[in-house]
Amino acid sequence: MNWKDDFKPEVKRIIEEVEKQIQPRLSEIDDQVTFNQRKVLEAFQKERISEENLNGATGYGYNDMGRDALDRVYADVFKTEDALVRPQFVSGTHTISSAYFGMLRPGDKLLYLTGMPYDTIQEVIGVTGKAGMGSLKDFKIDFDYVPLLENGKVDFKAAKTKLTDQVKVVAIQRSRGYSSRSSFTVDEIKVMVDHVREILPNAIIFVDNCYGEFSEIVEPTEVGVDVMVGSLIKNAGGGIAHTGGYVVGKQKLIEMIANRLTNVGAGKEEGATLENLRRMYQGFFMAPEVTGAAIKGAIFESAILEKCNLQVDPKWNDPRTDLIQTINFGEPDSMIRFAKQVQKNSPIDSYVDPEPSQMAGYEDKVIMAAGTFVQGASVEFSADGPIRPPYTLYLQGGLTYSHVKIAITKAVEETFFN
Ligand SMILES: *Cc1c(COP(=O)(O)O)cnc(C)c1O
């Protein structure tokens, strides 16, 4: 017996071709997972993590040994001076927002090197949303961005004129988010860092690392980035953490950001971890493997949908630096049918039928398929996209490679072979 037996013969044949085709890439990902697993394991050993560290504190959270040790584990893995890993960060956006408010003062400027940032960050900055609600703009913190070149790369020539003395923080968004550009690899981030350092040696270089952790064997903090943040319901939480975010980087910056998250005077010393620590530790331990599973799933998706004559990005054999796979369906009907199959083949809410609907902040209707254990956790297998040309579905995550394979195979059969 074989899991493919009850698929249509044409589908079975395609799967077998794809499996053979991508095998060498999968094997490279396995090596990457082991490399990253070793980094994490050795950090746990170095910090002598014990059973006692897993039980979180209550109340103010003074002397929360487990919390402080987890900060050190993150700092070891990301090779930074310090870290702030907290369940009190409610989302990736909140983590990024806390970092900006922690580091920037009235009159300072935030400059994005990688084009307009992720939608929710625009509201934090005050590019979108109502005035007077507490955005950076309300606090007289300026913002500008360097539009990307036609080919989706950084425009270093334009950047030169925008890297003025007023710029305090230079931000780099690693992952594409909901844009059509490619994500930036750590090698590309290094080029950006070197460029900025030449012009503004004292600027703070910040990376939004959402979706990026463990998708390569080096992290942006290893190529000169000062401060970096991510979400625990994406890669770094390994599908196990229930909530939270992290910041890693220079000690002084971490202190300023901790003062923003809690209050000046409390900083890193307060914040009860309650029942969350065990999951945060276990999730971080599992993060390399889970990220690897999601990337293998993305490689499989890319290869099989390319065989169905769709436009995919990245291609199965392209280098990868995050979990996101985009598929252009070219027309709405198959895009919607495919997304519905993603939902139908989820462990949770498999009976729910997602419909394209209007969402705050989007001009077009959006379809969202996600049947996850943790609400909104995009490290778990999910699909979404606005219903507009070229009808791009963003596929991301997957706790196990097998789940992604089964779900995609069913979706391909239902969408293209029925
Ligand atoms: C997910 C993500 C964020 C933060 O999103 P939340 O939904 O607030 O956790 C920020 N930037 C990028 C590039 C992301 O992918």
Short mmCIF file of C-alpha atoms and ligand atoms in Angstrom, two decimals:
data_model
loop_
_atom_site.label_atom_id
_atom_site.label_comp_id
_atom_site.label_asym_id
_atom_site.label_seq_id
_atom_site.Cartn_x
_atom_site.Cartn_y
_atom_site.Cartn_z
CA MET A 1 0.00 0.00 0.00
CA ASN A 2 1.08 3.52 -0.81
CA TRP A 3 -0.43 6.86 0.16
CA LYS A 4 -0.74 7.75 -3.53
CA ASP A 5 -2.77 4.68 -4.49
CA ASP A 6 -6.21 6.25 -4.56
CA PHE A 7 -5.24 9.34 -6.52
CA LYS A 8 -5.94 9.44 -10.26
CA PRO A 9 -3.19 7.77 -12.32
CA GLU A 10 -2.16 11.11 -13.95
CA VAL A 11 -1.85 12.73 -10.54
CA LYS A 12 0.09 9.80 -9.15
CA ARG A 13 2.47 9.98 -12.09
CA ILE A 14 3.10 13.72 -11.58
CA ILE A 15 3.74 13.23 -7.86
CA GLU A 16 6.25 10.51 -8.56
CA GLU A 17 8.05 12.69 -11.09
CA VAL A 18 8.12 15.59 -8.65
CA GLU A 19 9.39 13.44 -5.79
CA LYS A 20 12.29 12.28 -7.91
CA GLN A 21 13.00 15.78 -9.25
CA ILE A 22 13.17 17.54 -5.88
CA GLN A 23 14.97 14.81 -3.93
CA PRO A 24 18.42 16.48 -4.13
CA ARG A 25 16.96 19.81 -2.87
CA LEU A 26 15.17 18.10 0.00
CA SER A 27 18.38 16.46 0.99
CA GLU A 28 20.10 19.88 1.11
CA ILE A 29 17.30 21.14 3.35
CA ASP A 30 17.82 18.14 5.66
CA ASP A 31 21.46 19.12 6.04
CA GLN A 32 20.47 22.72 6.78
CA VAL A 33 18.00 21.54 9.42
CA THR A 34 20.69 19.50 11.13
CA PHE A 35 23.10 22.44 11.07
CA ASN A 36 20.51 24.71 12.68
CA GLN A 37 19.35 22.02 15.11
CA ARG A 38 22.91 21.72 16.33
CA LYS A 39 23.13 25.48 16.92
CA VAL A 40 19.98 25.39 19.03
CA LEU A 41 20.90 22.22 20.92
CA GLU A 42 24.33 23.60 21.80
CA ALA A 43 22.78 26.85 23.07
CA PHE A 44 20.49 24.85 25.39
CA GLN A 45 23.52 22.93 26.67
CA LYS A 46 25.67 26.03 27.09
CA GLU A 47 22.98 27.74 29.15
CA ARG A 48 22.43 24.54 31.18
CA ILE A 49 18.68 24.59 30.65
CA SER A 50 16.98 22.46 33.29
CA GLU A 51 13.47 21.39 34.25
CA GLU A 52 13.31 24.35 36.64
CA ASN A 53 13.74 26.77 33.74
CA LEU A 54 10.55 25.58 32.09
CA ASN A 55 8.09 26.60 34.79
CA GLY A 56 7.48 30.34 34.43
CA ALA A 57 6.83 32.93 37.15
CA THR A 58 3.67 34.78 38.18
CA GLY A 59 2.86 38.35 39.26
CA TYR A 60 5.63 40.84 38.45
CA GLY A 61 7.82 38.02 37.24
CA TYR A 62 10.89 39.08 39.25
CA ASN A 63 13.78 36.61 39.14
CA ASP A 64 12.17 34.53 36.42
CA MET A 65 15.22 32.32 35.81
CA GLY A 66 13.62 30.51 32.92
CA ARG A 67 12.74 33.74 31.14
CA ASP A 68 16.24 35.14 31.54
CA ALA A 69 17.84 31.86 30.40
CA LEU A 70 15.61 31.76 27.30
CA ASP A 71 16.82 35.27 26.44
CA ARG A 72 20.39 33.95 26.62
CA VAL A 73 19.55 30.93 24.45
CA TYR A 74 18.17 33.24 21.76
CA ALA A 75 21.18 35.54 22.06
CA ASP A 76 23.51 32.52 21.63
CA VAL A 77 21.68 31.18 18.60
CA PHE A 78 21.44 34.55 16.87
CA LYS A 79 24.94 35.55 18.02
CA THR A 80 23.88 38.82 19.64
CA GLU A 81 24.72 40.58 22.90
CA ASP A 82 21.21 40.26 24.30
CA ALA A 83 17.63 39.19 23.63
CA LEU A 84 14.08 39.88 24.76
CA VAL A 85 11.77 36.90 24.22
CA ARG A 86 8.33 37.50 25.69
CA PRO A 87 4.77 36.17 25.61
CA GLN A 88 3.68 39.80 26.19
CA PHE A 89 4.44 40.60 22.56
CA VAL A 90 1.00 40.04 21.04
CA SER A 91 2.11 39.70 17.41
CA GLY A 92 4.96 40.32 15.00
CA THR A 93 3.60 43.78 14.36
CA HIS A 94 3.55 44.60 18.08
CA THR A 95 7.14 43.41 18.42
CA ILE A 96 8.24 45.63 15.53
CA SER A 97 6.19 48.54 16.87
CA SER A 98 7.75 48.19 20.35
CA ALA A 99 11.19 48.18 18.77
CA TYR A 100 10.54 51.38 16.82
CA PHE A 101 8.98 53.24 19.75
CA GLY A 102 11.81 51.99 21.95
CA MET A 103 14.59 53.23 19.66
CA LEU A 104 13.21 56.35 17.96
CA ARG A 105 12.69 59.83 19.44
CA PRO A 106 10.90 62.95 18.12
CA GLY A 107 12.81 64.39 15.16
CA ASP A 108 14.42 61.04 14.28
CA LYS A 109 13.73 59.34 11.00
CA LEU A 110 12.98 55.74 10.11
CA LEU A 111 14.08 54.75 6.60
CA TYR A 112 12.99 51.52 4.92
CA LEU A 113 15.57 50.30 2.45
CA THR A 114 13.37 47.54 1.06
CA GLY A 115 10.39 49.48 -0.28
CA MET A 116 7.12 50.13 1.49
CA PRO A 117 6.85 47.90 4.59
CA TYR A 118 4.28 45.20 5.40
CA ASP A 119 0.68 46.49 5.57
CA THR A 120 0.21 46.44 9.35
CA ILE A 121 3.52 48.29 9.88
CA GLN A 122 2.29 51.15 7.69
CA GLU A 123 -0.38 51.86 10.28
CA VAL A 124 2.18 51.85 13.11
CA ILE A 125 4.28 54.35 11.17
CA GLY A 126 1.27 56.52 10.33
CA VAL A 127 1.37 56.15 6.55
CA THR A 128 -2.15 54.75 6.72
CA GLY A 129 -4.81 55.02 9.44
CA LYS A 130 -6.21 57.97 11.37
CA ALA A 131 -4.05 60.79 12.74
CA GLY A 132 -3.98 61.25 16.51
CA MET A 133 -4.15 57.55 17.40
CA GLY A 134 -0.52 57.22 18.48
CA SER A 135 1.45 56.31 15.37
CA LEU A 136 5.15 57.19 15.02
CA LYS A 137 4.04 60.14 12.93
CA ASP A 138 1.95 61.52 15.83
CA PHE A 139 5.18 61.53 17.86
CA LYS A 140 7.00 63.53 15.16
CA ILE A 141 9.06 60.57 14.04
CA ASP A 142 9.66 60.86 10.31
CA PHE A 143 9.44 58.08 7.82
CA ASP A 144 10.66 57.51 4.30
CA TYR A 145 11.40 54.53 2.11
CA VAL A 146 13.53 53.70 -0.87
CA PRO A 147 11.25 52.28 -3.59
CA LEU A 148 12.52 48.98 -4.96
CA LEU A 149 13.82 48.75 -8.51
CA GLU A 150 11.65 47.21 -11.21
CA ASN A 151 13.37 43.86 -10.62
CA GLY A 152 12.50 43.92 -6.92
CA LYS A 153 16.05 44.70 -5.75
CA VAL A 154 17.25 47.55 -3.54
CA ASP A 155 17.95 50.84 -5.31
CA PHE A 156 21.34 51.69 -3.80
CA LYS A 157 21.69 54.85 -5.86
CA ALA A 158 18.42 56.28 -4.56
CA ALA A 159 19.30 55.06 -1.06
CA LYS A 160 22.45 57.16 -1.05
CA THR A 161 20.47 60.40 -1.24
CA LYS A 162 18.03 59.28 1.47
CA LEU A 163 20.62 58.13 4.01
CA THR A 164 20.89 61.53 5.68
CA ASP A 165 22.04 62.37 9.20
CA GLN A 166 18.44 62.55 10.39
CA VAL A 167 18.05 58.80 9.78
CA LYS A 168 18.37 56.97 13.07
CA VAL A 169 17.02 53.54 12.09
CA VAL A 170 17.47 51.86 8.71
CA ALA A 171 14.96 49.03 8.33
CA ILE A 172 15.19 45.96 6.15
CA GLN A 173 12.22 43.65 5.65
CA ARG A 174 13.59 40.20 4.80
CA SER A 175 10.43 38.46 3.70
CA ARG A 176 8.23 39.59 0.82
CA GLY A 177 5.06 39.77 2.93
CA TYR A 178 2.17 40.30 0.51
CA SER A 179 4.25 41.84 -2.23
CA SER A 180 5.37 40.46 -5.55
CA ARG A 181 9.08 40.99 -4.94
CA SER A 182 11.36 38.13 -3.89
CA SER A 183 12.46 37.82 -0.28
CA PHE A 184 15.98 39.02 0.54
CA THR A 185 18.61 36.41 1.34
CA VAL A 186 21.11 36.95 4.14
CA ASP A 187 23.81 37.51 1.49
CA GLU A 188 21.73 40.33 0.03
CA ILE A 189 21.15 41.75 3.51
CA LYS A 190 24.91 41.78 4.06
CA VAL A 191 25.35 43.93 0.94
CA MET A 192 22.71 46.34 2.29
CA VAL A 193 24.40 46.51 5.71
CA ASP A 194 27.81 47.22 4.19
CA HIS A 195 26.32 49.95 2.01
CA VAL A 196 24.56 51.68 4.92
CA ARG A 197 27.62 51.45 7.18
CA GLU A 198 29.75 53.22 4.61
CA ILE A 199 27.41 56.22 4.51
CA LEU A 200 25.99 56.24 8.05
CA PRO A 201 28.33 54.32 10.34
CA ASN A 202 26.21 55.07 13.43
CA ALA A 203 22.74 54.29 12.13
CA ILE A 204 20.87 51.44 13.79
CA ILE A 205 20.30 48.68 11.23
CA PHE A 206 17.07 46.81 11.93
CA VAL A 207 15.73 43.63 10.31
CA ASP A 208 12.12 42.45 10.30
CA ASN A 209 12.99 38.73 10.30
CA CYS A 210 9.39 37.42 10.25
CA TYR A 211 9.31 34.05 8.39
CA GLY A 212 13.10 34.05 8.05
CA GLU A 213 14.49 32.18 11.08
CA PHE A 214 16.33 28.95 10.26
CA SER A 215 15.50 29.13 6.58
CA GLU A 216 19.24 29.54 5.92
CA ILE A 217 22.27 28.56 8.01
CA VAL A 218 23.20 32.15 8.81
CA GLU A 219 20.93 34.82 10.26
CA PRO A 220 20.98 38.56 9.51
CA THR A 221 22.50 39.27 12.93
CA GLU A 222 25.63 37.43 11.76
CA VAL A 223 26.25 39.95 8.97
CA GLY A 224 26.27 43.17 11.01
CA VAL A 225 22.61 43.88 11.74
CA ASP A 226 22.14 45.69 15.10
CA VAL A 227 18.67 44.55 16.04
CA MET A 228 16.24 41.99 14.65
CA VAL A 229 12.71 40.87 15.52
CA GLY A 230 10.33 38.04 14.77
CA SER A 231 7.10 36.39 15.79
CA LEU A 232 6.71 33.23 17.87
CA ILE A 233 3.67 32.10 15.89
CA LYS A 234 5.93 31.90 12.88
CA ASN A 235 9.23 29.98 12.55
CA ALA A 236 10.84 30.69 15.93
CA GLY A 237 7.92 29.25 17.90
CA GLY A 238 8.19 25.94 16.05
CA GLY A 239 4.41 25.60 15.91
CA ILE A 240 4.45 24.95 19.65
CA ALA A 241 4.55 28.44 21.22
CA HIS A 242 1.04 29.83 21.72
CA THR A 243 1.94 33.52 21.47
CA GLY A 244 4.84 35.97 21.70
CA GLY A 245 7.68 37.65 19.89
CA TYR A 246 11.42 38.15 20.19
CA VAL A 247 13.98 40.90 19.75
CA VAL A 248 17.71 40.15 19.54
CA GLY A 249 20.61 42.56 19.19
CA LYS A 250 22.85 45.06 20.93
CA GLN A 251 22.42 45.19 24.70
CA LYS A 252 21.64 48.91 24.86
CA LEU A 253 18.94 48.66 22.19
CA ILE A 254 17.35 45.65 23.88
CA GLU A 255 17.20 47.67 27.10
CA MET A 256 15.47 50.58 25.35
CA ILE A 257 12.96 48.25 23.71
CA ALA A 258 12.30 46.41 26.99
CA ASN A 259 11.58 49.78 28.60
CA ARG A 260 9.00 50.39 25.94
CA LEU A 261 7.40 46.95 26.30
CA THR A 262 7.13 47.27 30.10
CA ASN A 263 8.14 50.64 31.56
CA VAL A 264 11.25 52.65 32.22
CA GLY A 265 12.68 51.25 35.42
CA ALA A 266 11.28 47.74 34.94
CA GLY A 267 12.70 46.89 31.51
CA LYS A 268 13.63 43.22 31.23
CA GLU A 269 13.18 42.56 34.95
CA GLU A 270 9.40 42.31 34.90
CA GLY A 271 6.87 40.33 32.90
CA ALA A 272 5.52 37.02 34.19
CA THR A 273 5.90 34.18 31.71
CA LEU A 274 3.07 32.19 33.38
CA GLU A 275 2.54 28.84 31.64
CA ASN A 276 4.24 29.88 28.41
CA LEU A 277 7.91 29.09 28.95
CA ARG A 278 7.85 25.35 28.37
CA ARG A 279 6.22 25.86 24.99
CA MET A 280 8.55 28.71 24.08
CA TYR A 281 11.58 26.52 24.85
CA GLN A 282 10.20 23.43 23.16
CA GLY A 283 9.05 25.43 20.15
CA PHE A 284 12.45 27.06 19.70
CA PHE A 285 14.07 23.64 19.98
CA MET A 286 11.77 22.30 17.26
CA ALA A 287 11.91 25.41 15.08
CA PRO A 288 14.72 24.23 12.75
CA GLU A 289 12.87 21.00 11.94
CA VAL A 290 9.46 22.65 11.52
CA THR A 291 10.93 25.39 9.33
CA GLY A 292 12.59 22.64 7.28
CA ALA A 293 9.27 20.81 6.89
CA ALA A 294 7.57 23.99 5.72
CA ILE A 295 10.37 24.71 3.22
CA LYS A 296 10.22 21.16 1.86
CA GLY A 297 6.48 21.60 1.48
CA ALA A 298 7.07 24.85 -0.42
CA ILE A 299 9.56 23.14 -2.74
CA PHE A 300 7.00 20.40 -3.42
CA GLU A 301 4.27 22.99 -4.10
CA SER A 302 6.51 24.94 -6.42
CA ALA A 303 7.53 21.89 -8.45
CA ILE A 304 4.07 20.38 -8.80
CA LEU A 305 2.29 23.62 -9.68
CA GLU A 306 4.93 24.48 -12.22
CA LYS A 307 4.11 21.12 -13.82
CA CYS A 308 0.48 22.27 -13.93
CA ASN A 309 1.75 25.23 -16.01
CA LEU A 310 1.32 27.87 -13.34
CA GLN A 311 3.76 30.68 -12.58
CA VAL A 312 5.47 30.04 -9.26
CA ASP A 313 7.92 32.03 -7.14
CA PRO A 314 10.40 30.87 -5.93
CA LYS A 315 10.97 27.98 -8.34
CA TRP A 316 11.64 24.60 -6.75
CA ASN A 317 15.41 24.86 -7.15
CA ASP A 318 15.81 28.58 -6.31
CA PRO A 319 17.58 29.52 -3.08
CA ARG A 320 15.08 30.15 -0.27
CA THR A 321 15.16 32.55 2.64
CA ASP A 322 11.65 32.19 4.11
CA LEU A 323 8.55 29.97 4.09
CA ILE A 324 6.51 31.73 1.46
CA GLN A 325 5.54 30.24 -1.90
CA THR A 326 3.45 32.18 -4.37
CA ILE A 327 1.39 30.67 -7.13
CA ASN A 328 -0.21 32.75 -9.89
CA PHE A 329 -3.43 31.10 -11.00
CA GLY A 330 -4.15 33.65 -13.75
CA GLU A 331 -7.91 33.51 -13.09
CA PRO A 332 -10.06 33.58 -9.95
CA ASP A 333 -11.92 30.28 -10.24
CA SER A 334 -9.01 27.87 -9.83
CA MET A 335 -7.39 30.15 -7.22
CA ILE A 336 -10.51 29.95 -5.06
CA ARG A 337 -10.98 26.22 -5.61
CA PHE A 338 -7.39 25.57 -4.64
CA ALA A 339 -7.64 27.67 -1.46
CA LYS A 340 -10.81 25.85 -0.45
CA GLN A 341 -8.92 22.56 -0.74
CA VAL A 342 -6.17 23.86 1.55
CA GLN A 343 -8.85 24.47 4.17
CA LYS A 344 -10.54 21.13 3.54
CA ASN A 345 -7.25 19.32 4.08
CA SER A 346 -6.38 21.05 7.38
CA PRO A 347 -6.46 19.25 10.73
CA ILE A 348 -8.67 21.93 12.33
CA ASP A 349 -11.86 23.41 10.79
CA SER A 350 -11.61 21.12 7.76
CA TYR A 351 -15.38 21.36 7.30
CA VAL A 352 -15.34 25.16 6.99
CA ASP A 353 -15.72 26.60 3.50
CA PRO A 354 -13.71 29.82 3.11
CA GLU A 355 -15.26 32.51 0.91
CA PRO A 356 -13.56 35.55 -0.61
CA SER A 357 -14.52 38.52 1.54
CA GLN A 358 -13.81 42.19 2.10
CA MET A 359 -11.17 42.85 4.73
CA ALA A 360 -10.04 45.99 6.51
CA GLY A 361 -7.01 47.49 4.81
CA TYR A 362 -7.50 45.69 1.48
CA GLU A 363 -9.08 47.08 -1.67
CA ASP A 364 -10.02 43.73 -3.17
CA LYS A 365 -11.72 40.71 -1.66
CA VAL A 366 -9.34 38.32 0.05
CA ILE A 367 -9.57 34.55 0.47
CA MET A 368 -7.99 33.02 3.56
CA ALA A 369 -7.64 29.32 4.20
CA ALA A 370 -6.19 28.26 7.54
CA GLY A 371 -7.04 25.39 9.81
CA THR A 372 -4.46 25.87 12.53
CA PHE A 373 -3.95 24.82 16.15
CA VAL A 374 -2.81 28.33 17.08
CA GLN A 375 -5.00 31.15 15.77
CA GLY A 376 -3.40 32.87 12.79
CA ALA A 377 -0.18 30.87 13.09
CA SER A 378 1.31 31.07 9.64
CA VAL A 379 4.08 28.59 10.51
CA GLU A 380 1.17 26.16 10.12
CA PHE A 381 0.00 25.34 6.60
CA SER A 382 -2.19 28.13 5.24
CA ALA A 383 -3.06 29.96 2.02
CA ASP A 384 -4.33 33.43 1.31
CA GLY A 385 -4.41 36.11 -1.32
CA PRO A 386 -6.38 39.04 -2.75
CA ILE A 387 -8.78 38.20 -5.57
CA ARG A 388 -7.17 40.35 -8.26
CA PRO A 389 -4.88 39.73 -11.25
CA PRO A 390 -2.60 37.83 -11.48
CA TYR A 391 -4.61 35.88 -8.88
CA THR A 392 -1.71 35.06 -6.61
CA LEU A 393 -2.15 32.68 -3.73
CA TYR A 394 0.41 32.94 -0.93
CA LEU A 395 1.09 29.53 0.55
CA GLN A 396 3.07 29.28 3.75
CA GLY A 397 4.00 26.98 6.57
CA GLY A 398 3.39 23.36 7.40
CA LEU A 399 4.14 21.58 10.66
CA THR A 400 4.95 18.36 8.81
CA TYR A 401 6.09 17.81 5.25
CA SER A 402 3.66 14.90 4.85
CA HIS A 403 0.68 17.09 5.65
CA VAL A 404 1.64 19.61 2.98
CA LYS A 405 2.17 16.82 0.44
CA ILE A 406 -1.24 15.28 1.08
CA ALA A 407 -3.06 18.63 1.07
CA ILE A 408 -1.36 19.88 -2.11
CA THR A 409 -1.87 16.61 -3.94
CA LYS A 410 -5.59 16.68 -3.11
CA ALA A 411 -5.83 20.34 -4.09
CA VAL A 412 -4.09 19.70 -7.41
CA GLU A 413 -6.37 16.75 -8.18
CA GLU A 414 -9.53 18.64 -7.29
CA THR A 415 -8.54 21.84 -9.08
CA PHE A 416 -6.93 20.55 -12.27
CA PHE A 417 -7.98 16.92 -12.78
CA ASN A 418 -11.71 16.95 -12.07
C1 LIG B 1 3.96 38.24 9.56
C2 LIG B 1 4.80 39.42 9.28
C3 LIG B 1 4.81 40.51 10.15
C4 LIG B 1 4.04 40.58 11.43
O1 LIG B 1 2.80 40.07 11.34
P1 LIG B 1 1.82 39.76 12.56
O2 LIG B 1 0.64 39.22 11.83
O3 LIG B 1 1.57 41.01 13.25
O4 LIG B 1 2.46 38.75 13.44
C5 LIG B 1 5.64 41.56 9.82
N1 LIG B 1 6.40 41.54 8.73
C6 LIG B 1 6.41 40.51 7.87
C7 LIG B 1 7.29 40.54 6.66
C8 LIG B 1 5.61 39.40 8.12
O5 LIG B 1 5.63 38.37 7.28
#
